[in-house]
Coordinates of C-alpha atoms and ligand atoms in Angstrom, one line a residue:
Chain A
M522 CA -8.8 -30.4 -23.6
T523 CA -12.0 -31.8 -22.3
A524 CA -13.7 -31.0 -19.0
V525 CA -13.2 -27.3 -18.6
E526 CA -13.8 -26.2 -15.0
D527 CA -15.8 -23.2 -14.1
R528 CA -13.7 -20.6 -15.8
G529 CA -11.9 -19.9 -19.0
P530 CA -8.9 -17.8 -19.9
D531 CA -8.8 -14.4 -18.3
P532 CA -6.7 -12.0 -20.3
A533 CA -6.9 -9.5 -17.5
A534 CA -5.9 -12.1 -14.8
S535 CA -4.0 -9.9 -12.4
I536 CA -0.3 -10.9 -12.4
L537 CA -0.1 -9.4 -9.0
P538 CA -2.3 -11.2 -6.5
A539 CA -5.5 -9.4 -5.7
Q540 CA -5.9 -6.9 -2.8
D541 CA -5.0 -8.2 0.6
G542 CA -7.2 -5.9 2.6
R543 CA -4.0 -4.1 3.5
D544 CA -5.0 -1.6 0.8
L545 CA -7.9 -0.4 2.9
G546 CA -5.8 1.9 4.9
L547 CA -4.3 3.4 1.8
V548 CA -7.7 3.9 0.2
F549 CA -8.8 5.8 3.3
T550 CA -5.7 7.9 3.5
V551 CA -5.8 8.9 -0.1
A552 CA -9.5 9.6 0.1
V553 CA -8.9 12.0 3.1
L554 CA -6.1 13.7 1.3
S555 CA -8.3 14.1 -1.8
F556 CA -11.1 15.5 0.4
L557 CA -8.8 18.1 2.0
A558 CA -7.4 19.2 -1.4
C559 CA -10.8 19.6 -2.9
I560 CA -12.0 21.6 0.2
A561 CA -8.9 23.8 -0.1
V562 CA -9.6 24.5 -3.8
I563 CA -13.3 25.1 -3.3
A564 CA -12.5 27.5 -0.4
A565 CA -9.9 29.3 -2.5
L566 CA -12.3 29.7 -5.4
A567 CA -15.0 31.1 -3.2
A568 CA -12.6 33.4 -1.3
D569 CA -11.3 34.6 -4.7
R570 CA -14.8 35.4 -5.7
A571 CA -15.4 37.3 -2.5
A572 CA -12.2 39.3 -2.9
Q573 CA -13.1 40.2 -6.5
G574 CA -16.6 41.3 -5.3
W575 CA -15.1 43.6 -2.7
A576 CA -12.5 44.9 -5.1
R577 CA -15.2 45.8 -7.6
Q578 CA -17.3 47.6 -5.0
L579 CA -14.2 49.5 -3.8
S580 CA -13.0 50.5 -7.3
D581 CA -16.4 51.7 -8.3
S582 CA -16.7 54.2 -5.6
A583 CA -14.8 56.9 -3.7
T584 CA -15.4 58.7 -0.4
I585 CA -14.9 62.4 0.3
Q586 CA -14.4 63.7 3.8
V587 CA -15.4 67.3 3.9
R588 CA -14.0 69.9 6.4
P589 CA -16.6 72.7 6.8
L590 CA -15.0 76.1 6.4
G591 CA -16.0 79.0 8.8
G592 CA -19.6 80.1 8.7
E593 CA -20.7 76.9 7.0
T594 CA -22.4 73.9 8.7
G595 CA -21.2 70.4 8.0
P596 CA -24.2 69.3 5.9
E597 CA -24.0 72.5 3.9
A598 CA -20.4 71.9 3.1
A599 CA -21.1 68.3 2.2
A600 CA -23.9 69.2 0.0
R601 CA -21.7 71.7 -1.8
A602 CA -19.0 69.1 -2.3
A603 CA -21.4 66.6 -3.7
E604 CA -22.7 69.2 -6.1
A605 CA -19.1 70.1 -7.1
V606 CA -18.1 66.5 -8.0
A607 CA -21.3 65.4 -9.4
G608 CA -20.5 67.2 -12.7
V609 CA -17.1 65.7 -13.0
K610 CA -16.6 63.3 -15.9
G611 CA -16.5 59.7 -14.7
V612 CA -18.7 60.3 -11.7
A613 CA -22.1 58.5 -11.9
E614 CA -23.6 59.9 -8.7
A615 CA -22.4 61.8 -5.6
R616 CA -24.5 61.9 -2.4
A617 CA -23.8 63.7 0.9
M618 CA -24.2 61.2 3.6
D619 CA -26.9 62.3 6.1
R620 CA -26.4 61.9 9.8
K621 CA -28.6 58.9 10.0
S622 CA -26.5 56.9 7.5
A623 CA -23.3 57.9 9.2
E624 CA -24.8 56.8 12.6
A625 CA -25.8 53.5 10.9
L626 CA -22.2 53.0 10.0
L627 CA -21.1 53.5 13.6
E628 CA -23.8 51.3 15.1
P629 CA -21.9 48.0 14.8
W630 CA -19.1 49.4 16.9
L631 CA -21.0 51.6 19.4
G632 CA -24.4 49.9 19.6
K633 CA -27.8 51.2 18.7
G634 CA -28.8 54.3 20.6
N635 CA -25.4 54.7 22.1
I636 CA -24.4 57.5 19.8
P637 CA -24.7 60.8 21.5
A638 CA -26.7 63.3 19.5
D639 CA -23.9 65.9 19.7
L640 CA -21.1 63.5 18.7
P641 CA -19.3 65.3 15.9
L642 CA -19.4 62.9 12.9
P643 CA -17.3 63.3 9.8
Q644 CA -19.1 64.8 6.9
L645 CA -18.9 62.3 4.1
V646 CA -19.8 62.3 0.5
T647 CA -20.1 58.9 -1.3
V648 CA -19.2 59.1 -4.9
D649 CA -20.2 56.3 -7.4
L650 CA -17.8 56.2 -10.3
T651 CA -18.6 55.0 -13.8
P652 CA -17.0 51.6 -14.0
D653 CA -15.5 52.1 -17.5
H654 CA -13.7 55.5 -17.0
P655 CA -13.8 56.3 -13.3
A656 CA -12.8 59.8 -12.3
S657 CA -9.3 59.9 -10.7
V658 CA -8.6 61.4 -7.3
A659 CA -6.9 64.3 -9.1
D660 CA -10.1 65.0 -11.1
L661 CA -12.2 65.1 -7.9
N662 CA -9.6 67.2 -6.1
R663 CA -9.6 69.7 -8.9
A664 CA -13.4 70.0 -8.9
L665 CA -13.4 70.4 -5.1
A666 CA -10.7 73.1 -5.2
A667 CA -12.6 75.0 -7.9
A668 CA -15.7 75.0 -5.7
H669 CA -13.5 76.2 -2.7
V670 CA -14.4 73.1 -0.6
S671 CA -11.8 71.8 1.8
A672 CA -11.9 68.0 1.6
A673 CA -9.9 64.8 1.4
V674 CA -10.6 62.3 -1.3
D675 CA -10.2 58.6 -0.6
D676 CA -10.5 56.4 -3.7
H677 CA -10.1 53.2 -1.5
S678 CA -6.8 52.3 -3.3
R679 CA -5.3 51.4 0.1
W680 CA -8.1 49.0 0.8
M681 CA -8.0 47.7 -2.7
A682 CA -4.3 46.8 -2.3
D683 CA -5.2 44.9 0.9
V684 CA -8.0 43.1 -0.7
R685 CA -5.8 42.1 -3.6
T686 CA -3.1 41.0 -1.3
S687 CA -5.4 38.8 0.8
G688 CA -6.8 37.3 -2.4
N689 CA -3.3 36.4 -3.5
V690 CA -2.5 35.0 0.0
V691 CA -5.6 32.8 -0.2
R692 CA -4.7 31.6 -3.7
L693 CA -1.1 30.9 -2.7
S694 CA -2.1 29.1 0.5
A695 CA -4.5 26.8 -1.5
A696 CA -1.8 26.1 -4.1
I697 CA 0.7 25.2 -1.3
A698 CA -1.9 23.1 0.5
C699 CA -2.6 21.2 -2.7
L700 CA 1.1 20.7 -3.4
L701 CA 1.7 19.4 0.1
I702 CA -1.3 17.1 -0.1
A703 CA -0.1 15.8 -3.4
T704 CA 3.4 15.2 -1.9
A705 CA 1.8 13.4 1.1
A706 CA -0.3 11.3 -1.3
G707 CA 2.9 10.5 -3.3
S708 CA 4.7 9.5 -0.1
V709 CA 2.0 7.1 1.1
V710 CA 1.9 5.5 -2.3
A711 CA 5.6 5.3 -2.4
F712 CA 5.5 3.6 1.0
A713 CA 2.8 1.2 -0.1
T714 CA 4.8 0.4 -3.3
R715 CA 7.9 -0.4 -1.3
Q716 CA 5.8 -2.7 0.9
G717 CA 4.0 -4.3 -2.0
L718 CA 7.3 -5.1 -3.7
A719 CA 8.6 -6.6 -0.5
A720 CA 5.4 -8.6 0.1
R721 CA 5.4 -9.8 -3.5
R722 CA 9.1 -10.5 -3.8
D723 CA 8.3 -14.1 -4.9
V724 CA 6.1 -12.9 -7.8
V725 CA 8.6 -10.2 -8.8
E726 CA 11.4 -12.8 -8.9
V727 CA 9.4 -15.2 -11.1
L728 CA 8.6 -12.3 -13.4
H729 CA 12.3 -11.4 -13.7
L730 CA 13.4 -14.9 -14.3
C731 CA 10.7 -15.3 -17.0
G732 CA 12.4 -12.4 -18.7
A733 CA 10.3 -9.4 -17.5
E734 CA 11.9 -6.0 -17.8
D735 CA 11.8 -3.7 -14.8
Q736 CA 9.3 -1.5 -16.7
F737 CA 6.9 -4.5 -17.0
V738 CA 7.1 -5.1 -13.2
A739 CA 6.9 -1.5 -12.3
R740 CA 3.9 -1.0 -14.6
L741 CA 2.0 -3.7 -12.6
F742 CA 2.5 -1.7 -9.4
Q743 CA 1.9 1.6 -11.2
M744 CA -1.4 0.4 -12.6
R745 CA -2.5 -1.1 -9.3
F746 CA -1.9 2.1 -7.3
A747 CA -3.2 4.4 -10.1
A748 CA -6.5 2.5 -10.0
L749 CA -6.6 2.5 -6.2
A750 CA -5.8 6.3 -6.1
T751 CA -8.5 7.0 -8.8
R752 CA -11.1 5.2 -6.7
A753 CA -9.9 6.7 -3.4
S754 CA -9.7 10.3 -4.8
A755 CA -13.2 10.0 -6.2
Y756 CA -14.5 9.1 -2.7
G757 CA -12.7 12.1 -1.2
A758 CA -13.9 14.4 -4.0
L759 CA -17.4 13.2 -3.7
A760 CA -17.4 13.9 0.1
A761 CA -15.9 17.4 -0.5
A762 CA -18.5 18.2 -3.2
A763 CA -21.2 17.1 -0.7
V764 CA -19.8 19.5 1.9
G765 CA -19.6 22.3 -0.6
A766 CA -23.2 21.7 -1.7
I767 CA -24.3 21.8 1.9
L768 CA -22.5 25.1 2.5
R769 CA -24.0 26.4 -0.7
L770 CA -27.5 25.4 0.2
T771 CA -27.5 26.4 3.9
G772 CA -25.2 29.5 3.5
G773 CA -28.0 32.0 2.8
T774 CA -27.4 35.7 3.0
D775 CA -26.8 35.6 6.7
G776 CA -24.6 32.4 6.7
F777 CA -21.2 31.7 5.1
S778 CA -22.3 33.0 1.7
P779 CA -21.3 36.6 2.1
A780 CA -17.9 35.7 3.3
L781 CA -17.5 32.5 1.2
P782 CA -19.8 32.8 -1.8
I783 CA -19.5 29.2 -3.1
A784 CA -20.9 28.8 -6.6
W785 CA -22.2 25.5 -7.9
T786 CA -19.4 25.7 -10.6
D787 CA -16.8 25.6 -7.9
L788 CA -17.7 22.1 -7.1
L789 CA -16.7 21.1 -10.6
A790 CA -13.1 21.4 -9.4
C791 CA -13.6 18.1 -7.6
L792 CA -13.9 16.4 -10.9
A793 CA -10.1 16.8 -11.4
A794 CA -9.2 14.9 -8.2
P795 CA -9.5 11.3 -9.5
A796 CA -7.3 12.0 -12.5
L797 CA -4.7 14.0 -10.5
G798 CA -4.7 11.3 -7.8
A799 CA -4.1 8.7 -10.5
V800 CA -1.2 10.7 -12.0
V801 CA 0.4 11.3 -8.6
A802 CA 0.1 7.7 -7.6
A803 CA 1.3 6.3 -10.9
L804 CA 4.4 8.6 -11.0
S805 CA 5.2 7.8 -7.4
A806 CA 4.7 4.0 -7.6
R807 CA 6.7 3.8 -10.9
S808 CA 9.7 5.8 -9.7
V809 CA 9.9 3.9 -6.4
A810 CA 9.4 0.5 -8.1
M811 CA 12.1 1.3 -10.7
A812 CA 14.5 2.4 -8.1
I813 CA 14.0 -0.7 -6.0
L814 CA 14.2 -3.1 -9.0
R815 CA 17.4 -1.5 -10.2
E816 CA 19.0 -2.7 -7.0
Q817 CA 18.3 -6.3 -7.8
V818 CA 20.5 -8.8 -9.8
Chain B
M155 CA 30.8 -18.0 -7.0
R156 CA 29.9 -17.3 -3.4
Y157 CA 26.8 -16.1 -1.4
G158 CA 27.6 -12.8 0.4
Q159 CA 30.7 -13.2 2.5
A160 CA 30.4 -17.0 2.7
P161 CA 33.1 -19.3 1.3
E162 CA 33.0 -20.1 -2.4
V163 CA 30.5 -22.8 -3.3
L164 CA 31.8 -23.2 -6.8
R165 CA 35.3 -22.7 -8.0
D166 CA 37.5 -23.4 -11.0
I167 CA 34.4 -24.2 -13.1
D168 CA 35.2 -24.5 -16.7
L169 CA 32.1 -25.4 -18.7
R170 CA 31.0 -24.9 -22.2
L171 CA 27.5 -26.0 -23.2
T172 CA 27.3 -27.1 -26.8
P173 CA 24.1 -26.0 -28.5
G174 CA 21.7 -29.0 -28.7
S175 CA 23.5 -31.0 -26.0
F176 CA 21.9 -32.9 -23.1
H177 CA 23.6 -33.1 -19.7
F178 CA 22.8 -34.3 -16.3
L179 CA 24.3 -32.3 -13.4
T180 CA 24.9 -34.5 -10.4
G181 CA 26.4 -34.1 -7.0
A182 CA 25.4 -34.5 -3.4
S183 CA 22.9 -32.3 -1.8
G184 CA 24.6 -28.9 -1.2
A185 CA 27.3 -29.6 -3.8
G186 CA 26.2 -26.5 -5.7
K187 CA 24.0 -27.8 -8.5
S188 CA 21.3 -25.2 -8.0
S189 CA 24.0 -22.5 -7.7
L190 CA 25.6 -23.4 -11.0
L191 CA 22.2 -23.4 -12.7
K192 CA 21.5 -20.0 -11.1
L193 CA 24.6 -18.6 -12.7
I194 CA 23.4 -19.9 -16.1
Y195 CA 19.9 -18.5 -15.7
I196 CA 21.3 -15.2 -14.5
A197 CA 19.8 -15.1 -11.1
A198 CA 23.2 -14.7 -9.6
K199 CA 26.5 -13.3 -10.8
P200 CA 29.8 -15.0 -10.4
S201 CA 32.2 -13.5 -7.9
G202 CA 35.1 -14.0 -10.2
G203 CA 36.0 -15.3 -13.6
H204 CA 34.0 -15.1 -16.8
L205 CA 30.4 -16.0 -17.6
R206 CA 29.3 -15.8 -21.2
I207 CA 25.8 -16.5 -22.1
F208 CA 24.8 -16.4 -25.7
D209 CA 28.1 -14.5 -26.3
H210 CA 27.3 -11.8 -23.7
D211 CA 29.7 -11.3 -20.9
I212 CA 27.2 -11.3 -18.0
L213 CA 29.5 -9.2 -15.7
T214 CA 29.6 -6.3 -18.2
T215 CA 26.2 -6.7 -19.9
P216 CA 23.9 -3.8 -18.9
R217 CA 21.1 -4.8 -16.5
T218 CA 18.5 -3.7 -19.0
E219 CA 19.6 -6.3 -21.6
L220 CA 19.5 -9.3 -19.2
P221 CA 15.7 -9.9 -19.6
F222 CA 16.3 -10.6 -23.3
L223 CA 18.9 -13.2 -22.5
R224 CA 16.7 -14.7 -19.8
R225 CA 13.9 -15.1 -22.3
R226 CA 16.0 -17.6 -24.2
I227 CA 16.5 -19.7 -21.1
G228 CA 13.7 -21.8 -19.7
V229 CA 13.9 -22.8 -16.1
V230 CA 12.2 -25.5 -14.1
F231 CA 12.8 -24.5 -10.6
Q232 CA 13.4 -26.9 -7.8
E233 CA 10.6 -25.2 -5.8
F234 CA 8.5 -24.6 -9.0
H235 CA 7.9 -20.9 -8.4
L236 CA 4.4 -21.2 -9.8
L237 CA 2.1 -18.3 -9.0
D238 CA -0.6 -19.7 -6.8
H239 CA -3.2 -17.0 -7.7
L240 CA -3.1 -17.8 -11.4
T241 CA -4.6 -20.9 -13.1
A242 CA -2.4 -23.5 -14.8
F243 CA -3.3 -21.8 -18.1
D244 CA -2.3 -18.3 -16.9
N245 CA 0.9 -19.6 -15.3
V246 CA 2.0 -21.0 -18.6
A247 CA 0.8 -17.9 -20.4
L248 CA 2.9 -15.7 -18.1
P249 CA 6.2 -15.7 -20.1
L250 CA 4.2 -14.9 -23.3
R251 CA 2.3 -12.1 -21.6
I252 CA 5.7 -10.7 -20.5
V253 CA 6.9 -10.5 -24.1
G254 CA 3.6 -8.7 -25.0
Q255 CA 1.5 -11.5 -26.6
K256 CA -2.2 -11.1 -26.5
L257 CA -4.7 -13.8 -25.5
E258 CA -5.6 -14.6 -29.1
Q259 CA -2.0 -15.1 -29.9
Y260 CA -1.1 -17.5 -27.0
Q261 CA -4.4 -19.2 -26.2
S262 CA -4.1 -22.2 -28.5
D263 CA -0.4 -22.7 -27.9
V264 CA -0.8 -22.7 -24.2
I265 CA -3.7 -25.2 -24.3
E266 CA -1.8 -27.5 -26.7
L267 CA 1.3 -27.4 -24.5
L268 CA -0.7 -28.2 -21.4
D269 CA -2.2 -31.1 -23.3
W270 CA 1.2 -32.3 -24.2
V271 CA 2.4 -32.4 -20.6
G272 CA -0.8 -34.2 -19.7
L273 CA -2.6 -31.3 -18.0
G274 CA -5.2 -30.8 -20.6
E275 CA -7.9 -31.4 -18.1
R276 CA -6.4 -29.1 -15.4
L277 CA -6.2 -25.9 -17.4
W278 CA -8.2 -23.8 -15.0
A279 CA -6.9 -25.4 -11.8
Y280 CA -4.8 -23.4 -9.4
P281 CA -1.3 -24.8 -8.4
P282 CA -2.2 -25.4 -4.8
T283 CA -4.8 -27.9 -6.0
L284 CA -2.2 -29.8 -8.1
S285 CA -0.2 -32.9 -7.2
G286 CA 3.6 -32.8 -7.1
G287 CA 3.9 -34.4 -10.5
E288 CA 1.3 -32.1 -12.0
K289 CA 3.1 -29.0 -10.6
Q290 CA 6.4 -30.4 -12.0
R291 CA 4.8 -30.7 -15.5
L292 CA 3.1 -27.4 -15.3
S293 CA 6.5 -25.9 -14.4
I294 CA 8.0 -27.6 -17.4
A295 CA 5.3 -26.2 -19.6
R296 CA 5.9 -22.7 -18.4
A297 CA 9.7 -23.1 -19.0
V298 CA 9.3 -24.2 -22.6
V299 CA 6.4 -22.1 -23.8
T300 CA 8.7 -19.5 -25.2
K301 CA 10.7 -22.2 -27.1
P302 CA 13.9 -21.4 -25.3
D303 CA 17.3 -22.2 -26.6
I304 CA 18.4 -23.7 -23.2
L305 CA 16.2 -25.5 -20.7
L306 CA 17.5 -25.9 -17.2
A307 CA 15.7 -28.2 -14.8
D308 CA 16.6 -28.3 -11.1
E309 CA 15.7 -31.7 -9.6
P310 CA 12.7 -32.1 -11.9
T311 CA 12.2 -35.7 -10.7
G312 CA 12.8 -35.0 -7.0
N313 CA 9.2 -34.9 -5.8
V314 CA 7.6 -37.6 -7.9
D315 CA 7.4 -41.4 -8.1
H316 CA 9.5 -43.4 -10.5
A317 CA 6.9 -43.7 -13.2
M318 CA 6.3 -40.0 -13.2
A319 CA 10.1 -39.4 -13.1
L320 CA 10.4 -41.4 -16.3
R321 CA 7.5 -39.5 -17.9
I322 CA 9.0 -36.2 -17.1
L323 CA 12.4 -37.3 -18.3
R324 CA 10.8 -38.3 -21.6
L325 CA 9.4 -34.8 -22.0
L326 CA 12.8 -33.3 -21.5
V327 CA 14.5 -35.7 -23.9
E328 CA 11.8 -34.9 -26.4
L329 CA 12.5 -31.2 -26.1
N330 CA 16.2 -31.9 -26.6
R331 CA 15.5 -33.8 -29.8
M332 CA 13.7 -30.7 -31.0
G333 CA 17.0 -28.8 -30.6
T334 CA 16.8 -27.4 -27.1
T335 CA 20.0 -27.5 -25.0
V336 CA 19.1 -29.3 -21.8
V337 CA 20.7 -29.4 -18.4
I338 CA 19.1 -31.4 -15.6
A339 CA 20.3 -31.2 -12.1
S340 CA 19.5 -34.5 -10.3
H341 CA 20.8 -36.6 -7.5
D342 CA 18.8 -39.6 -8.7
Q343 CA 21.9 -41.7 -9.6
D344 CA 19.7 -44.6 -10.8
L345 CA 17.8 -42.5 -13.2
V346 CA 21.0 -40.7 -14.5
A347 CA 22.7 -44.1 -15.0
R348 CA 19.8 -45.6 -16.8
S349 CA 19.6 -42.6 -19.2
G350 CA 23.1 -43.1 -20.3
M351 CA 23.4 -39.3 -21.0
P352 CA 26.6 -37.3 -20.4
V353 CA 27.0 -36.2 -16.8
L354 CA 28.5 -33.2 -15.2
H355 CA 29.5 -34.0 -11.6
L356 CA 29.9 -31.4 -8.9
E357 CA 32.0 -32.2 -5.8
H358 CA 33.7 -29.8 -3.4
G359 CA 32.7 -26.9 -5.7
R360 CA 34.6 -28.4 -8.7
L361 CA 33.1 -29.8 -11.8
S362 CA 34.1 -33.0 -13.6
T363 CA 32.7 -34.3 -16.8
Q364 CA 31.8 -37.9 -17.6
P365 CA 31.0 -38.7 -21.2
A366 CA 27.8 -40.5 -22.3
A367 CA 27.9 -44.0 -20.7
A368 CA 26.2 -47.1 -22.0
P369 CA 23.4 -47.0 -24.4
R370 CA 20.1 -45.9 -23.2
Q371 CA 18.1 -48.3 -21.0
F372 CA 14.8 -46.5 -21.0
P373 CA 11.7 -48.7 -21.3
D374 CA 10.8 -49.7 -24.8
D375 CA 8.0 -47.3 -25.3
F376 CA 10.3 -44.4 -24.5
D377 CA 11.0 -43.6 -28.1
T378 CA 7.4 -43.7 -29.2
F379 CA 6.5 -40.7 -27.1
P380 CA 4.1 -38.6 -29.3
Q381 CA 5.6 -35.8 -31.3
T382 CA 4.2 -32.4 -31.0
G383 CA 4.1 -29.7 -33.6
I384 CA 4.2 -26.6 -31.4
L385 CA 7.8 -26.7 -30.2
Ligands
ADP436 N1 20.8 -18.1 -1.1 C1 21.9 -18.7 -0.5 N2 22.5 -18.0 0.4 C2 23.6 -18.5 1.0 N3 24.1 -19.7 0.8 C3 23.5 -20.5 -0.1 C4 22.3 -20.0 -0.8 N4 21.9 -21.0 -1.7 C5 22.8 -22.0 -1.5 N5 23.7 -21.7 -0.5 C6 24.8 -22.6 -0.1 O1 25.5 -23.0 -1.3 C7 25.9 -24.3 -1.2 C8 25.4 -25.0 -2.5 O2 24.0 -25.0 -2.5 P1 23.1 -25.4 -3.7 O3 23.6 -24.8 -4.9 O4 21.7 -25.2 -3.4 O5 23.4 -27.0 -3.7 P2 22.6 -28.2 -4.4 O6 21.6 -27.6 -5.3 O7 23.6 -29.0 -5.1 O8 21.9 -28.9 -3.3 C9 25.3 -24.9 0.0 O9 26.3 -25.0 1.0 C10 24.2 -23.9 0.4 O10 24.2 -23.9 1.8
MG437 MG1 19.5 -27.7 -5.3

């Protein structure tokens, strides 16, 4: 052993030949899938936060619509109702809504200045409930009846159910999207593995004849595609995190933020993408490789 | 045996290899030499009859156990089947990596073996840069690195000049002396005759046996080939 050329033993010398450039398409595809999955998760987290915010606002308050009895003006009846419920246990504050506030609520629909002065507006009392032990609808009704006020109490439970349902729908949609994306990633890796085995039939044959078990050969493909998927998923996750950061920074109070309040912590979800991508790719490559190898002599 | 639906290329083969024996396998091109070797190194299965290798009936042995039988058989392929993207060193190391050896375990063995076949200076060369004789010897090194019980060589002298053919033959005889059962497929009648070794002859898919002929007629220095301690 004399003149050693420019290199020595390489314990990591890849038994499979190095990338052929063919892998570029796979990297791109997996990166895009990872990007989409991350965006779906970020959006779901933000939507969930929004839904929880609405739900909290709704559960902490109730609205009473007062029907003035004979001889009483609307504002007078509302004031009496507010007074009646203010003393109820579990009520933090009750305010009769004045005409200006009521008009403000209508403005988005009718336009500023388009509300006729004599338009009969419902007499509303907004009730803030104590968050820990909120007064029930029955409590409020009892107090109103005792004060001889005719009124309907709305504790927003109908809206709450809607908010909760839409929150669940968003969560479920994101989960389904992620599952589909993982399946798609698994499929492209499966396809690439099948191609790789066909393209490297010569190498696989040599390995078999040298006494390699199927697991040994499958592991080569598994490792290769897991490494590729880790890298590609990281690219996609990075891009998704960048998009999330831009939304977070530019959202502002008038932008997306009220509808989609992204938090910086939501972006941490992207950290999971490379590991998940690796697992999906490894499982897919392994099962396909094992299935194909089992067919051989 | 047969390939797909084609007619049988080998039939009525009755062969038993005694451990430690040395045979030439002769026959015209297309006679089925490679096919018979393929059966023995378990790259093909017989379409009928029985094939027992190391006391395992190949037709009933589970697929998962075949790699362990193959590890006891070294093969020098007619087309080498070297991996072009690996150095000579890594090609020879491959069977050892397959059985899970680490670099520290196989490094010195591989280098010593490559030295023995005369490739000590081409350790880090890639197969495409090697000559026919060098590839042949590299291929032999890979076949014997696991100290197999049987060595099968398919036309190992087919691509080299006469001097190199003798040199390669010496390596194989040397291995046989160390206890390896050797079968060499060859259509080089001259070389086979000069060796005086027992011959298995294939013709029309049938095998006939010729016992060892005259005493060896190798050149004088043949027996002085250096011994090696690693095999
Ligand atoms: N992979 C194969 N598929 C189909 N036929 C084959 C295959 N390999 C060899 N044969 C046929 O089997 C016969 C024997 O071939 P082979 O064993 O290579 O002979 P030899 O090594 O003695 O030249 C030939 O007729 C050849 O055409
Ligand atoms: Mg042949």
